[in-house]
Each structure stands twice: as C-alpha cells, then as structure tokens.
Amino acid sequence: MAEIPKRRLGRTGLLVSELGLGAMDTPTAAEGPETLTTALDLGIDFVDTAREYAGSEFLIGQVVRARGEAGFHIATKTFSHGADNSQRDVDRSLSILGVPRVSLYQLHDISTPQAWEEVMAEEGALAGLRVAQYRGLVDHVGISSHSDEVVRRAIERDEFDTVMLEYSAFFPGTSELIDLASEHDVGVIVMRPLGGSGRTSAMRGLISEGYGGPLTPAALLRYVLSHPGVSVAIPGARYPSRIHENVATVQAYEPMGAAERRELERAAAELY
C-alpha cells in the first residue's frame, strides 16, 4: 500500500501527511473510535481537534491510551481570548488527551477585529500559549480564522507557526493568502476542503441521484492539494469508509491543471 505523501508544515519543520483528519464530528458516530484508528492505521498522522469540539479530545485520548501517542501529531485549539484561560485550556487538553505535550496549539476562530485585538493583547490568549510553550507543553502555536483580514494579519505579524483557513473549489479566494503564508514560511492547514458539511451533503445527494459531473469528493480534495502552499488538508470523517475514500484519493493523486480547477470552481458555484 502506497504511503500518504508528506508535506512540510511551514516553519515548524514538521513533516506531516498531506491528508489529515478534522476530528470535530468524529465522536458523533458510534464508529468514531474505529474511524480514528483507521485513519492512523492508514498513515494519517495529523489530527485536528479543539476544546470546543464536544467529545473530540476525549475520543482522541481514548485512542492514545489504547495505542500510545507515538506516530502522529495532535493539533488542538482554545476558544479563550485571555492568557489565564488559554493556559487552563492547555492543561485541560493535555489531561484529556493523555499526552505530556502537543505538537500544535491554536487560537480558535479568531474572525473579527475585536477578537484579534483581544487575543493579541498583553494579557491575551497568545501570551498564555507562549507561557505553555515555555513550560514545554506546546511545541508550536497557530491560529484558525474565517476572516481573510485576520489571516493576513496573522501571517504578516510572523508570530504564528501555522494558519488554518477555508479553501476549496467552493471558496477559492484564499489562494492568495496561501501564497502569502508560503512567503513567510507559515504552515497552512485547510479546513473544509470538501466544502463543509452542507455543501458536501448536497454534492453526495446529487451523486446518489446519478450526477456525473466533475464535482466529487475526490476532485475537491485533489483541487486543494494541487496548491503547493497547502501543508495539510483536514476533511472531517465520522465513518471509516470516508477515511478509506480520502486515503485512496491521495494515494492516486495527480495535480490538477488550471483548466480542470476552473471547471471545478464553476461546478461548485452552480451547486451552492
């Protein structure tokens, strides 16, 4: 079985599988533990979670305790905006995950100017994560956002090792931000590479009805990975079958040309 190719996660220097797992919804299915175990068994070595994802850190902790922490990277997040609370979130995460440290801890959904100012203040959440780094609990610090302006600020400030942003054929406009991140050696984690749950469900519904157009989960994943500035894409998965599908896509992956990307963008715009 071919291995999942690895990419460099920006200035962290970590080499991670270009296909990760976004574990927000994984605990919502009874097959959640099997889904996560399947991902790790098939070579996915980057798992993203958050304090706010109900049951997600707990599920990962169960699997860590069963198989050990070696062989994969855990990235989690704090929704707190203050230093004290972000430090407490780090401590809670490590306790639930059952690990002494995590590869990446991120500020979660910093998507307004006010949120940016709060986390970047002297007693803001970023300062708390820096303390956690000093304590040896966190290797690298990142930020997730749904705001292009916040992502741009985060990249240009050179204080974050990674940014998590939305990018897909449904949401192609962030391509320039990915280029900017590459210039600053900031790792890029792509959320919603298949468009997000609503778009993905609509697409799968069309396929089940006989749709034969270009818009497929495999094509969407290829689209994202065809951008050389993307470090890792983290589609969600509740069932092992989705893991197998995504792994098969990256194992057979060939980059998309410009014409194919534009065709997929047009199809995505027509769907949603």
Coordinates of C-alpha atoms in Angstrom, one line a residue:
M1 CA 0.0 0.0 0.0
A2 CA 1.4 3.4 -1.0
E3 CA 2.2 5.8 1.8
I4 CA 0.4 9.1 2.1
P5 CA 2.8 11.8 0.9
K6 CA 4.1 14.2 3.5
R7 CA 4.5 18.0 3.3
R8 CA 6.4 20.4 5.5
L9 CA 4.2 22.3 8.0
G10 CA 5.9 25.7 7.4
R11 CA 8.4 26.9 9.9
T12 CA 7.5 24.2 12.4
G13 CA 9.8 21.9 10.3
L14 CA 7.3 19.0 10.9
L15 CA 6.7 16.7 8.0
V16 CA 3.0 15.7 8.2
S17 CA 0.7 13.6 6.0
E18 CA -0.8 15.9 3.4
L19 CA -4.2 14.3 4.4
G20 CA -5.1 14.9 8.0
L21 CA -8.3 14.3 10.0
G22 CA -10.5 17.1 11.2
A23 CA -12.0 15.4 14.3
M24 CA -14.8 17.8 15.1
D25 CA -17.6 15.4 14.1
T26 CA -15.8 12.1 14.6
P27 CA -17.2 11.5 18.1
T28 CA -20.8 12.0 16.9
A29 CA -20.9 8.5 15.4
A30 CA -20.7 5.2 17.2
E31 CA -17.9 4.3 14.8
G32 CA -15.8 7.2 16.0
P33 CA -13.1 5.2 17.7
E34 CA -12.8 2.9 14.7
T35 CA -12.7 5.9 12.3
L36 CA -9.8 7.5 14.2
T37 CA -8.0 4.2 14.5
T38 CA -8.4 3.5 10.8
A39 CA -7.0 7.0 9.9
L40 CA -3.9 6.3 12.0
D41 CA -3.5 2.8 10.7
L42 CA -3.6 4.0 7.1
G43 CA -0.9 6.7 7.7
I44 CA -2.8 9.8 8.6
D45 CA -0.5 11.4 11.2
F46 CA -2.1 14.8 11.7
V47 CA -5.3 15.0 13.8
D48 CA -7.0 18.3 14.5
T49 CA -9.4 18.9 17.4
A50 CA -10.4 21.7 19.8
R51 CA -11.6 22.2 23.3
E52 CA -15.0 23.3 21.9
Y53 CA -15.5 20.1 19.9
A54 CA -17.7 18.1 22.2
G55 CA -16.1 14.7 22.9
S56 CA -13.4 15.1 20.4
E57 CA -10.4 15.4 22.7
F58 CA -11.9 12.7 24.9
L59 CA -12.1 10.3 21.9
I60 CA -8.5 11.0 20.8
G61 CA -7.5 10.4 24.4
Q62 CA -9.1 7.0 24.4
V63 CA -7.3 6.0 21.3
V64 CA -4.0 7.4 22.6
R65 CA -4.3 5.4 25.8
A66 CA -5.0 2.3 23.8
R67 CA -2.2 2.5 21.2
G68 CA 0.2 5.1 22.6
E69 CA 0.9 8.7 21.4
A70 CA 3.8 7.9 19.1
G71 CA 3.5 8.2 15.4
F72 CA 1.1 11.1 15.0
H73 CA 0.7 14.8 15.7
I74 CA -2.2 16.3 17.7
A75 CA -3.3 19.9 17.0
T76 CA -5.9 21.4 19.3
K77 CA -7.4 24.8 20.0
T78 CA -8.5 27.2 22.6
F79 CA -11.6 29.4 22.2
S80 CA -10.5 31.6 25.1
H81 CA -9.2 35.1 24.5
G82 CA -7.4 35.7 27.7
A83 CA -4.0 34.4 28.9
D84 CA -5.1 32.7 32.1
N85 CA -7.9 30.8 30.4
S86 CA -5.8 29.8 27.4
Q87 CA -3.3 28.3 29.8
R88 CA -6.0 26.4 31.7
D89 CA -7.3 25.1 28.3
V90 CA -3.8 23.7 27.5
D91 CA -3.7 21.9 30.9
R92 CA -7.2 20.5 30.3
S93 CA -6.4 19.4 26.8
L94 CA -3.3 17.5 27.9
S95 CA -5.1 15.8 30.7
I96 CA -8.0 14.7 28.5
L97 CA -5.7 13.7 25.6
G98 CA -3.4 11.8 27.9
V99 CA -0.2 13.3 26.5
P100 CA 2.5 15.4 28.1
R101 CA 2.6 17.9 25.2
V102 CA 1.0 18.6 21.8
S103 CA 2.6 19.5 18.5
L104 CA 0.4 22.5 17.8
Y105 CA -2.0 24.6 19.9
Q106 CA -4.1 27.1 18.0
L107 CA -6.2 30.2 18.8
H108 CA -9.7 29.1 17.7
D109 CA -11.9 31.0 15.2
I110 CA -10.4 34.5 15.6
S111 CA -12.6 36.0 12.9
T112 CA -13.4 39.6 14.0
P113 CA -11.2 42.7 14.6
Q114 CA -12.3 42.7 18.2
A115 CA -11.3 39.0 18.7
W116 CA -7.9 39.7 17.1
E117 CA -7.2 42.6 19.4
E118 CA -8.2 40.6 22.5
V119 CA -6.0 37.6 21.8
M120 CA -3.1 39.8 20.8
A121 CA -3.2 42.0 23.9
E122 CA -0.6 41.9 26.6
E123 CA -2.8 39.5 28.7
G124 CA -4.3 37.9 25.6
A125 CA -4.6 34.2 24.7
L126 CA -1.4 34.3 22.6
A127 CA 0.6 35.3 25.7
G128 CA -0.9 32.3 27.5
L129 CA 0.1 29.9 24.8
R130 CA 3.7 31.4 24.9
V131 CA 3.8 30.5 28.6
A132 CA 2.6 27.0 27.7
Q133 CA 5.5 26.8 25.2
Y134 CA 7.9 27.9 27.8
R135 CA 6.6 25.2 30.1
G136 CA 7.2 22.6 27.4
L137 CA 3.6 21.7 26.9
V138 CA 3.2 23.1 23.4
D139 CA 5.6 22.8 20.6
H140 CA 4.2 25.3 18.1
V141 CA 1.4 28.0 18.1
G142 CA -1.1 28.6 15.3
I143 CA -4.4 30.4 14.6
S144 CA -7.6 29.5 12.9
S145 CA -9.9 32.1 11.3
H146 CA -12.8 32.6 8.8
S147 CA -11.6 36.2 8.2
D148 CA -9.3 36.9 5.3
E149 CA -8.1 40.1 7.0
V150 CA -7.3 38.3 10.3
V151 CA -5.4 35.5 8.4
R152 CA -3.4 38.2 6.6
R153 CA -2.5 40.0 9.8
A154 CA -1.5 36.7 11.5
I155 CA 0.8 35.8 8.6
E156 CA 2.4 39.3 8.4
R157 CA 2.9 39.5 12.2
D158 CA 5.2 36.4 12.0
E159 CA 4.1 35.3 15.4
F160 CA 2.2 32.2 14.3
D161 CA 3.8 29.0 13.0
T162 CA 0.6 28.0 11.2
V163 CA -2.7 29.4 10.0
M164 CA -5.9 27.4 9.5
L165 CA -8.2 28.8 6.8
E166 CA -11.0 27.7 4.5
Y167 CA -10.0 26.9 0.9
S168 CA -11.8 24.8 -1.7
A169 CA -13.4 25.0 -5.1
F170 CA -16.3 26.5 -3.3
F171 CA -14.1 29.0 -1.6
P172 CA -11.1 29.7 -3.9
G173 CA -10.4 33.3 -2.9
T174 CA -8.0 32.4 -0.2
S175 CA -5.4 31.1 -2.7
E176 CA -3.5 34.4 -2.4
L177 CA -3.3 34.1 1.4
I178 CA -1.8 30.7 1.0
D179 CA 0.8 32.2 -1.3
L180 CA 1.5 34.9 1.3
A181 CA 1.8 32.2 4.0
S182 CA 4.4 30.4 1.9
E183 CA 6.4 33.6 1.6
H184 CA 6.5 33.9 5.4
D185 CA 7.1 30.1 5.9
V186 CA 3.9 29.8 7.8
G187 CA 2.2 26.3 7.6
V188 CA -1.2 26.2 6.0
I189 CA -3.9 23.9 7.4
V190 CA -7.0 23.8 5.1
M191 CA -10.4 23.3 6.8
R192 CA -13.5 22.3 4.9
P193 CA -11.5 21.1 1.8
L194 CA -14.7 19.3 0.6
G195 CA -16.8 22.5 1.1
G196 CA -18.2 21.9 4.6
S197 CA -21.0 19.6 5.7
G198 CA -23.9 21.4 3.9
R199 CA -22.1 21.5 0.6
T200 CA -20.7 18.0 0.9
S201 CA -24.2 16.6 1.7
A202 CA -25.7 18.4 -1.3
M203 CA -22.9 17.0 -3.6
R204 CA -23.3 13.5 -2.3
G205 CA -27.0 13.7 -2.8
L206 CA -26.6 14.6 -6.4
I207 CA -24.1 11.8 -6.9
S208 CA -26.6 9.3 -5.4
E209 CA -29.2 10.5 -7.9
G210 CA -26.9 9.8 -10.8
Y211 CA -24.9 13.1 -11.2
G212 CA -22.0 12.5 -13.5
G213 CA -20.3 15.9 -13.4
P214 CA -16.9 16.9 -12.2
L215 CA -17.9 17.7 -8.7
T216 CA -16.9 14.8 -6.5
P217 CA -15.2 14.5 -3.1
A218 CA -12.1 13.1 -4.7
A219 CA -11.9 16.0 -7.2
L220 CA -12.3 18.5 -4.4
L221 CA -9.5 17.0 -2.4
R222 CA -7.3 17.0 -5.4
Y223 CA -8.1 20.7 -6.0
V224 CA -6.9 21.6 -2.5
L225 CA -3.8 19.5 -2.6
S226 CA -2.9 20.9 -6.1
H227 CA -2.0 24.2 -4.4
P228 CA 1.7 23.8 -3.5
G229 CA 1.4 26.1 -0.5
V230 CA -1.1 23.8 1.3
S231 CA 0.6 21.9 4.1
V232 CA -2.3 19.6 5.1
A233 CA -6.0 19.3 4.3
I234 CA -8.2 18.1 7.2
P235 CA -11.6 16.8 5.9
G236 CA -13.9 15.6 8.6
A237 CA -14.9 12.0 8.9
R238 CA -17.4 10.1 11.1
Y239 CA -17.1 6.7 9.4
P240 CA -14.1 4.5 8.4
S241 CA -15.4 4.4 4.9
R242 CA -14.8 8.1 4.4
I243 CA -11.2 7.6 5.6
H244 CA -10.7 4.9 3.1
E245 CA -12.1 7.1 0.3
N246 CA -9.9 10.0 1.2
V247 CA -6.7 7.9 1.6
A248 CA -7.4 6.3 -1.8
T249 CA -7.6 9.7 -3.4
V250 CA -4.3 10.9 -2.1
Q251 CA -2.6 7.7 -2.9
A252 CA -3.7 8.1 -6.6
Y253 CA -3.2 11.8 -6.5
E254 CA -2.2 13.8 -9.6
P255 CA -2.1 17.6 -9.5
M256 CA -4.9 19.5 -11.3
G257 CA -4.2 21.8 -14.2
A258 CA -5.6 25.3 -14.4
A259 CA -8.4 24.3 -16.8
E260 CA -9.6 21.5 -14.5
R261 CA -9.5 23.7 -11.5
R262 CA -11.6 26.4 -13.2
E263 CA -14.2 23.8 -14.3
L264 CA -14.5 22.5 -10.8
E265 CA -14.9 26.1 -9.5
R266 CA -17.7 26.7 -12.0
A267 CA -19.5 23.5 -11.0
A268 CA -19.1 24.3 -7.3
A269 CA -20.6 27.8 -7.9
E270 CA -23.6 26.3 -9.6
L271 CA -24.2 23.8 -6.7
Y272 CA -24.0 26.3 -3.8

